[in-house]
PDB file of C-alpha atoms in Angstrom:
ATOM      1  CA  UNK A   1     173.106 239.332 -47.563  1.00 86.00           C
ATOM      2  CA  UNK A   2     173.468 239.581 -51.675  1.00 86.00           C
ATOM      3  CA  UNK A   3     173.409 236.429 -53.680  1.00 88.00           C
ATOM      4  CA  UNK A   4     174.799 236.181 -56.921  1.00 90.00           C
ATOM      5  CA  UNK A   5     174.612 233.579 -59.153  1.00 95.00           C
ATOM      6  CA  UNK A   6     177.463 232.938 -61.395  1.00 95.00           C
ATOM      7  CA  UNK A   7     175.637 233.028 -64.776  1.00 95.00           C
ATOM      8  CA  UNK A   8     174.478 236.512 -63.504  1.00 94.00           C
ATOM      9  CA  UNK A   9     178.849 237.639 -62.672  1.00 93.00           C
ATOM     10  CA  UNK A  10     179.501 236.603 -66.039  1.00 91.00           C
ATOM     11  CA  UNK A  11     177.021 237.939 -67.244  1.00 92.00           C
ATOM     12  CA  UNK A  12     178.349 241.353 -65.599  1.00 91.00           C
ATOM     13  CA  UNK A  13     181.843 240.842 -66.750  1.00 90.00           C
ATOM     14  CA  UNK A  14     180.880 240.138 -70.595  1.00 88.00           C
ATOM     15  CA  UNK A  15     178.837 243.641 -70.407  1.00 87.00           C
ATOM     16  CA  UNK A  16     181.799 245.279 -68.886  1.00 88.00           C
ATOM     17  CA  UNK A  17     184.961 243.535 -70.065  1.00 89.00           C
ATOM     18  CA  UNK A  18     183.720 242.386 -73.562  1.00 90.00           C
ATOM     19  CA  UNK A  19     185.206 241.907 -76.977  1.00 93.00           C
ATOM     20  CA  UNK A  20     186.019 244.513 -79.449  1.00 93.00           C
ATOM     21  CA  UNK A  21     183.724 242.921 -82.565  1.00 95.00           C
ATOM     22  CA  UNK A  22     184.680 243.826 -86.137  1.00 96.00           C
ATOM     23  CA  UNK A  23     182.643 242.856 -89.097  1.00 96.00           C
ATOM     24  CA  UNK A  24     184.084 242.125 -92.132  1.00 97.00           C
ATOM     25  CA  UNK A  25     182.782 242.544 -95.591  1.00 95.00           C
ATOM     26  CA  UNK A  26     180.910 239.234 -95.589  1.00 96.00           C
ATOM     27  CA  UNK A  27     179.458 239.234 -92.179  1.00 96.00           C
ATOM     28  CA  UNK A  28     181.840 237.447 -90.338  1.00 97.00           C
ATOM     29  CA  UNK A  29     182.532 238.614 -87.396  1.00 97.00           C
ATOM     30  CA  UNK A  30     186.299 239.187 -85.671  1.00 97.00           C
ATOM     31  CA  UNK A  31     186.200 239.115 -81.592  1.00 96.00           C
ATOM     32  CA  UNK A  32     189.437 240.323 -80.357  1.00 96.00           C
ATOM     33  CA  UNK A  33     189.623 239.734 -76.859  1.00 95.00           C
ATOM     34  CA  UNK A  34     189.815 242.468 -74.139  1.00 94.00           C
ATOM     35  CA  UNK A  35     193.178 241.915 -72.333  1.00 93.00           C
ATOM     36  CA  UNK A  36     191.283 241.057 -69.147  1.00 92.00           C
ATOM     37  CA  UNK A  37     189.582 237.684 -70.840  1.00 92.00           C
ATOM     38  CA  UNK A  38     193.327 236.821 -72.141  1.00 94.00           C
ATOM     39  CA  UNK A  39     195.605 234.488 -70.079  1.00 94.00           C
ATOM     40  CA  UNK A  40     198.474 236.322 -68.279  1.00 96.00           C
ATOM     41  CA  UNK A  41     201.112 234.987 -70.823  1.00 96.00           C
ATOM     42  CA  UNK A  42     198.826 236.829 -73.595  1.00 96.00           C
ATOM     43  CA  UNK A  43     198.412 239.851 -71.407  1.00 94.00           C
ATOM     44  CA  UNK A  44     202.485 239.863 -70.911  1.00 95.00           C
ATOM     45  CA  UNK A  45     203.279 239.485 -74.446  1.00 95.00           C
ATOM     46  CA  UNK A  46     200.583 242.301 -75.383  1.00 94.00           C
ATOM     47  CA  UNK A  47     202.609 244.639 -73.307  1.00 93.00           C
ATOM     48  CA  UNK A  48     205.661 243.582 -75.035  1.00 94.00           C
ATOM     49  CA  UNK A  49     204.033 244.250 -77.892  1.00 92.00           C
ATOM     50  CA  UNK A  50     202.881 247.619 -77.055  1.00 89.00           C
ATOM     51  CA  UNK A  51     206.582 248.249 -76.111  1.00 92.00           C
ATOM     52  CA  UNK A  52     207.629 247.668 -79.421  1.00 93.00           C
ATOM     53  CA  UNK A  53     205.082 249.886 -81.045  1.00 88.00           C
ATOM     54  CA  UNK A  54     207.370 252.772 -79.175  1.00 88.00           C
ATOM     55  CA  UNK A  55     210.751 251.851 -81.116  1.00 89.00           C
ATOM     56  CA  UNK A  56     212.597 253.461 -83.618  1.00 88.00           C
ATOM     57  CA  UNK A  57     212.317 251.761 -86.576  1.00 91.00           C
ATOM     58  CA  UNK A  58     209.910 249.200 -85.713  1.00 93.00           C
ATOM     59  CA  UNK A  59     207.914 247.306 -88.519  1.00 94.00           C
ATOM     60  CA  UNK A  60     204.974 248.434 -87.274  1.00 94.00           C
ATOM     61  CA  UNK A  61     202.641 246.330 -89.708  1.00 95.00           C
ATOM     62  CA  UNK A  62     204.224 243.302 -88.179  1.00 95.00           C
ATOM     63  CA  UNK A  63     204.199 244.150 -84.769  1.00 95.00           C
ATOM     64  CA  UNK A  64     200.088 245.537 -85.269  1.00 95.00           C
ATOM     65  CA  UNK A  65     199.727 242.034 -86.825  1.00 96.00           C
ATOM     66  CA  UNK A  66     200.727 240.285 -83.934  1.00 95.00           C
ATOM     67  CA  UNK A  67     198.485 242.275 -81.757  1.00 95.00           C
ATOM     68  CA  UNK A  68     195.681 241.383 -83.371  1.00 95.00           C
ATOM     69  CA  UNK A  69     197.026 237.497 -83.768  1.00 96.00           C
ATOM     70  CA  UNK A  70     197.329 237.943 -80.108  1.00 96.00           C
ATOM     71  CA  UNK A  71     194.013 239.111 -79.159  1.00 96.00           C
ATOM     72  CA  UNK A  72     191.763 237.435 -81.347  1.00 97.00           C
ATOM     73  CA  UNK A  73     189.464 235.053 -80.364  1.00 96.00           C
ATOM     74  CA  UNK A  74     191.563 232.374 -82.542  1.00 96.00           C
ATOM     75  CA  UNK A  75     194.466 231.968 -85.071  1.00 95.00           C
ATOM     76  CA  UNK A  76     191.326 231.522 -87.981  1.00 96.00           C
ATOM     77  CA  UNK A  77     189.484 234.743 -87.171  1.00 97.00           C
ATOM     78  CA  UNK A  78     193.019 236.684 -86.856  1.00 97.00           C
ATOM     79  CA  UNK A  79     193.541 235.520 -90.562  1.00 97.00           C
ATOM     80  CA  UNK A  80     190.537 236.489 -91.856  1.00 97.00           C
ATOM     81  CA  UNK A  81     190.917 240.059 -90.826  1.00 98.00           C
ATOM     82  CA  UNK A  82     194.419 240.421 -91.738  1.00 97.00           C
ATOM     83  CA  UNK A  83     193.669 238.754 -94.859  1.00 97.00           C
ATOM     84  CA  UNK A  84     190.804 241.666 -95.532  1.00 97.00           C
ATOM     85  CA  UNK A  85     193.212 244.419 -94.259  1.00 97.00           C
ATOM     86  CA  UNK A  86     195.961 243.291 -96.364  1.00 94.00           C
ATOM     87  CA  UNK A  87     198.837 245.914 -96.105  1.00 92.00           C
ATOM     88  CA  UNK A  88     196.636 248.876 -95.284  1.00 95.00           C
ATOM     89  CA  UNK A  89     198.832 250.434 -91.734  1.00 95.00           C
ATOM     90  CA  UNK A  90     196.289 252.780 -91.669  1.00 96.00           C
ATOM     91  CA  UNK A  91     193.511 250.383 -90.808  1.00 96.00           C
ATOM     92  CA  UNK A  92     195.780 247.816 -89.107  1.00 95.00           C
ATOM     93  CA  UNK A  93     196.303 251.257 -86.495  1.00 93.00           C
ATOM     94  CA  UNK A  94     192.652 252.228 -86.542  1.00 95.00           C
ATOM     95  CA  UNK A  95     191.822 248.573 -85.165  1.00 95.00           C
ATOM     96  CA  UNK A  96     194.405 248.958 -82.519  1.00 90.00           C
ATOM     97  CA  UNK A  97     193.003 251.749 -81.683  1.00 91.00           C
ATOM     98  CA  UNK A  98     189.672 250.721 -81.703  1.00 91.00           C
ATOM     99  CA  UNK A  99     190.750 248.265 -79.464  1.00 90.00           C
ATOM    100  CA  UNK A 100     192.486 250.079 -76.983  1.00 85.00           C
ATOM    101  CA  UNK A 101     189.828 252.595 -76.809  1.00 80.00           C
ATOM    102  CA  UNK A 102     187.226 249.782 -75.967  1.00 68.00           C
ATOM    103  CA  UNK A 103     189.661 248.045 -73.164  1.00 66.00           C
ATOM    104  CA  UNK A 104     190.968 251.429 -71.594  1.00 55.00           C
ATOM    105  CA  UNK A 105     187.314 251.207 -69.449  1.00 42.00           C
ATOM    106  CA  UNK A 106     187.731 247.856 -68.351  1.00 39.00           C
ATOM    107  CA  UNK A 107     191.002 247.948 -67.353  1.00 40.00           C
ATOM    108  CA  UNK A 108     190.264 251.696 -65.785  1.00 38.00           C
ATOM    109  CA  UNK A 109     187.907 249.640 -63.554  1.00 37.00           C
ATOM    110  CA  UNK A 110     189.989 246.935 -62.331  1.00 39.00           C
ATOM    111  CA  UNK A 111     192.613 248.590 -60.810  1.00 38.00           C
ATOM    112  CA  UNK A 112     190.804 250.600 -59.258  1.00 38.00           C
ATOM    113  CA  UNK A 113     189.818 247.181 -57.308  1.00 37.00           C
TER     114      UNK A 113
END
């Protein structure tokens, strides 16, 4: 029979269902949170969010914003890299996509549980 001790399973599920990090200019470091870590109200309203990405004239700086206000690890960190973004949709879409590329795995996995 396989034991497992729990430190070990998280250890697993950091490795496989981890952050997407981003670094800003003076080292700090932004965690936002894959949507598997995120309570199921957060992972609800990041679909709604998603959904509004997909309408016709949608303010999509806003609606990026509170993504990334939704998935950070707090309200301080999602500052900080909004604050260092500024206006810039460009990058704003870059670190959604970012993001999304580094969840697609994880969540990949888990439905296929």
């Amino acid at each position: 029979m396989a034991v497992f001790s729990l430190d070990n399973i998280r250890a697993a599920a950091e490795a496989k269902y981890g952050s997407t990090d981003i670094e800003l200019a003076d080292g700090f470091v932004v965690r936002l949170l894959n949507p598997l870590r995120l309570s199921k109200a957060d992972r609800t309203e990041l679909l709604t969010i998603q959904t509004k990405l997909e309408a016709e004239d949608v303010d999509q700086e806003a609606v990026l914003s509170e993504a990334i206000t939704l998935v950070a690890e707090n309200e301080t960190a999602a500052k900080r890299l909004l604050d260092e973004v500024g206006s810039d949709l460009a990058v704003l879409a870059q670190i959604f996509d970012a993001y999304g590329s580094g969840t697609q795995v994880g969540e990949a996995s888990a439905s296929q549980s």
